[in-house]
């Protein structure tokens, strides 16, 4: 006699996320049934990583920056839609004529459901070699904040006040000490 083991398929959200109805993850002929489900990773202040759908099976090798997986089960999909909060806008900065200046157009920042609104901008000690993090979305890196190379604020488009040159601050400081 030949005995066959009945396998119960795990369920997973599948596709681009427009239909999150859990579907059975059936193995391809001759392959083992999947035990994991995968989906795009949410990158804080950036949004869902591009190029990754909801799927049956583990993330591909070397895709940890854009994909996350979970242990599948038969009751409900583990790769559910990630809860986000309303997006907000911040300004990015660039070097023009030897100074850091705010770009004309703000960028859209994405956040998770419980993530606070934060924008970052050049601080008082920033010079033209400083690069604003995440296009101005999110908080400062702690080391940059401590060294006054970065400042942050907690409202949308609140980072629009900076426009100090790399030469004006040292000049002002020298002038102050001469008086």
Coordinates of C-alpha atoms in Angstrom, one line a residue:
X1 CA 0.0 0.0 0.0
X2 CA 1.1 3.5 -0.7
X3 CA 0.2 6.1 2.0
X4 CA -0.3 9.7 1.0
X5 CA 0.0 12.4 3.5
X6 CA -2.6 15.2 3.1
X7 CA -0.9 18.6 3.4
X8 CA -3.0 21.6 4.4
X9 CA -1.8 24.6 2.6
X10 CA -0.8 27.8 4.4
X11 CA -2.6 31.0 3.3
X12 CA -1.1 34.2 2.2
X13 CA -1.9 37.6 0.7
X14 CA -0.8 37.4 -2.9
X15 CA -0.2 40.0 -5.6
X16 CA 0.2 43.8 -5.6
X17 CA -1.9 44.4 -2.4
X18 CA -5.0 45.6 -4.2
X19 CA -6.8 42.4 -3.1
X20 CA -5.7 41.2 0.3
X21 CA -8.0 38.2 0.5
X22 CA -5.9 35.3 1.8
X23 CA -5.4 32.5 -0.8
X24 CA -4.0 29.0 -0.4
X25 CA -0.3 28.5 -1.1
X26 CA -0.2 25.4 -3.2
X27 CA 3.1 23.9 -4.1
X28 CA 4.2 23.6 -7.7
X29 CA 4.3 20.0 -8.9
X30 CA 7.2 18.2 -7.4
X31 CA 8.1 20.9 -4.9
X32 CA 7.6 21.1 -1.2
X33 CA 4.7 23.2 0.1
X34 CA 5.8 26.7 1.2
X35 CA 6.0 27.3 4.9
X36 CA 6.7 31.1 4.7
X37 CA 4.9 34.1 3.2
X38 CA 6.7 37.3 2.0
X39 CA 5.9 40.9 1.3
X40 CA 7.6 44.3 0.7
X41 CA 9.4 45.8 3.6
X42 CA 8.2 49.2 4.8
X43 CA 11.1 51.6 4.9
X44 CA 10.4 54.3 7.5
X45 CA 9.7 57.7 6.0
X46 CA 10.2 56.2 2.4
X47 CA 7.3 53.7 2.1
X48 CA 7.0 50.2 0.8
X49 CA 10.1 48.9 -1.0
X50 CA 9.4 48.8 -4.8
X51 CA 9.4 45.6 -6.8
X52 CA 8.2 43.2 -4.1
X53 CA 4.6 41.7 -4.1
X54 CA 2.8 39.8 -1.5
X55 CA 3.6 36.1 -2.1
X56 CA 3.7 32.5 -0.9
X57 CA 7.3 31.5 0.0
X58 CA 10.2 33.1 1.7
X59 CA 12.0 36.2 0.4
X60 CA 14.7 35.6 -2.3
X61 CA 18.3 35.4 -1.1
X62 CA 19.9 38.8 -0.6
X63 CA 16.6 40.7 -0.6
X64 CA 16.5 41.6 3.1
X65 CA 16.6 45.3 2.4
X66 CA 13.3 45.2 0.4
X67 CA 11.5 42.0 1.5
X68 CA 10.3 40.6 4.8
X69 CA 8.9 37.1 5.4
X70 CA 6.9 35.4 8.1
X71 CA 5.9 31.9 9.1
X72 CA 2.8 30.9 7.3
X73 CA -0.2 29.2 8.9
X74 CA -3.5 27.6 7.7
X75 CA -5.8 30.0 9.6
X76 CA -4.9 33.4 8.3
X77 CA -2.3 35.1 6.1
X78 CA 0.7 36.4 8.1
X79 CA 1.7 38.8 5.3
X80 CA -1.0 41.3 6.0
X81 CA -1.2 44.9 4.8
X82 CA 1.1 47.1 6.8
X83 CA -0.8 49.8 8.7
X84 CA 0.4 53.3 7.7
X85 CA -0.6 56.8 8.9
X86 CA -1.2 59.8 6.6
X87 CA 1.8 60.9 4.7
X88 CA 3.3 64.3 5.3
X89 CA 5.8 66.6 3.5
X90 CA 9.3 67.8 4.2
X91 CA 11.9 69.8 2.3
X92 CA 15.2 68.5 1.1
X93 CA 18.4 70.7 0.8
X94 CA 21.1 71.1 -1.8
X95 CA 24.3 73.0 -2.3
X96 CA 24.0 76.1 -4.5
X97 CA 26.6 78.8 -4.8
X98 CA 28.5 77.5 -1.8
X99 CA 25.6 77.3 0.5
X100 CA 22.9 74.8 1.6
X101 CA 19.5 75.9 0.4
X102 CA 16.1 74.4 0.6
X103 CA 14.8 72.9 -2.6
X104 CA 11.7 74.5 -4.2
X105 CA 9.4 71.5 -3.9
X106 CA 8.8 69.5 -0.8
X107 CA 8.9 65.7 -0.8
X108 CA 6.3 63.2 0.4
X109 CA 7.3 61.2 3.5
X110 CA 5.6 57.9 4.4
X111 CA 5.2 56.6 7.9
X112 CA 3.8 53.7 9.9
X113 CA 0.6 54.0 11.9
X114 CA 2.3 54.9 15.2
X115 CA 5.3 56.9 13.8
X116 CA 5.5 60.6 14.6
X117 CA 5.9 63.3 12.0
X118 CA 9.6 64.4 11.8
X119 CA 11.5 66.5 9.3
X120 CA 15.3 67.2 9.4
X121 CA 17.4 70.0 8.0
X122 CA 20.9 71.3 8.2
X123 CA 21.8 72.6 11.7
X124 CA 23.9 75.6 12.7
X125 CA 27.2 73.7 12.3
X126 CA 26.4 72.2 8.9
X127 CA 28.6 73.1 6.0
X128 CA 28.5 72.4 2.3
X129 CA 29.8 68.8 2.9
X130 CA 26.7 67.9 5.0
X131 CA 24.1 65.8 3.3
X132 CA 20.4 66.0 4.6
X133 CA 19.2 62.5 5.5
X134 CA 16.2 60.8 3.8
X135 CA 15.5 63.9 1.6
X136 CA 14.5 65.7 4.8
X137 CA 12.0 63.1 6.0
X138 CA 12.5 61.7 9.5
X139 CA 14.6 62.7 12.5
X140 CA 18.3 63.5 12.6
X141 CA 21.0 60.9 13.1
X142 CA 21.9 61.3 16.8
X143 CA 25.6 62.1 16.1
X144 CA 24.6 64.9 13.6
X145 CA 22.1 66.3 16.1
X146 CA 24.6 66.3 18.9
X147 CA 27.2 68.1 16.8
X148 CA 24.6 70.6 15.5
X149 CA 25.0 69.5 11.9
X150 CA 21.3 68.6 11.9
X151 CA 18.1 69.9 13.4
X152 CA 14.7 68.4 13.4
X153 CA 11.1 69.4 13.9
X154 CA 7.8 67.7 14.3
X155 CA 5.3 69.1 11.8
X156 CA 4.9 68.7 8.0
X157 CA 7.1 71.2 6.0
X158 CA 8.5 72.6 9.2
X159 CA 12.1 72.3 7.9
X160 CA 11.9 75.2 5.5
X161 CA 13.7 77.9 7.6
X162 CA 17.3 77.0 7.0
X163 CA 19.4 78.9 4.5
X164 CA 22.8 79.7 6.0
X165 CA 26.0 79.6 4.0
X166 CA 29.1 77.8 4.9
X167 CA 30.9 81.2 5.0
X168 CA 28.4 83.4 6.8
X169 CA 28.3 81.5 10.1
X170 CA 32.1 81.5 10.6
X171 CA 32.2 85.1 9.5
X172 CA 29.5 86.1 12.1
X173 CA 31.3 84.1 14.8
X174 CA 34.6 85.9 14.0
X175 CA 32.8 89.3 13.9
X176 CA 31.2 88.6 17.3
X177 CA 34.5 87.7 18.9
X178 CA 36.2 90.8 17.5
X179 CA 33.7 93.0 19.3

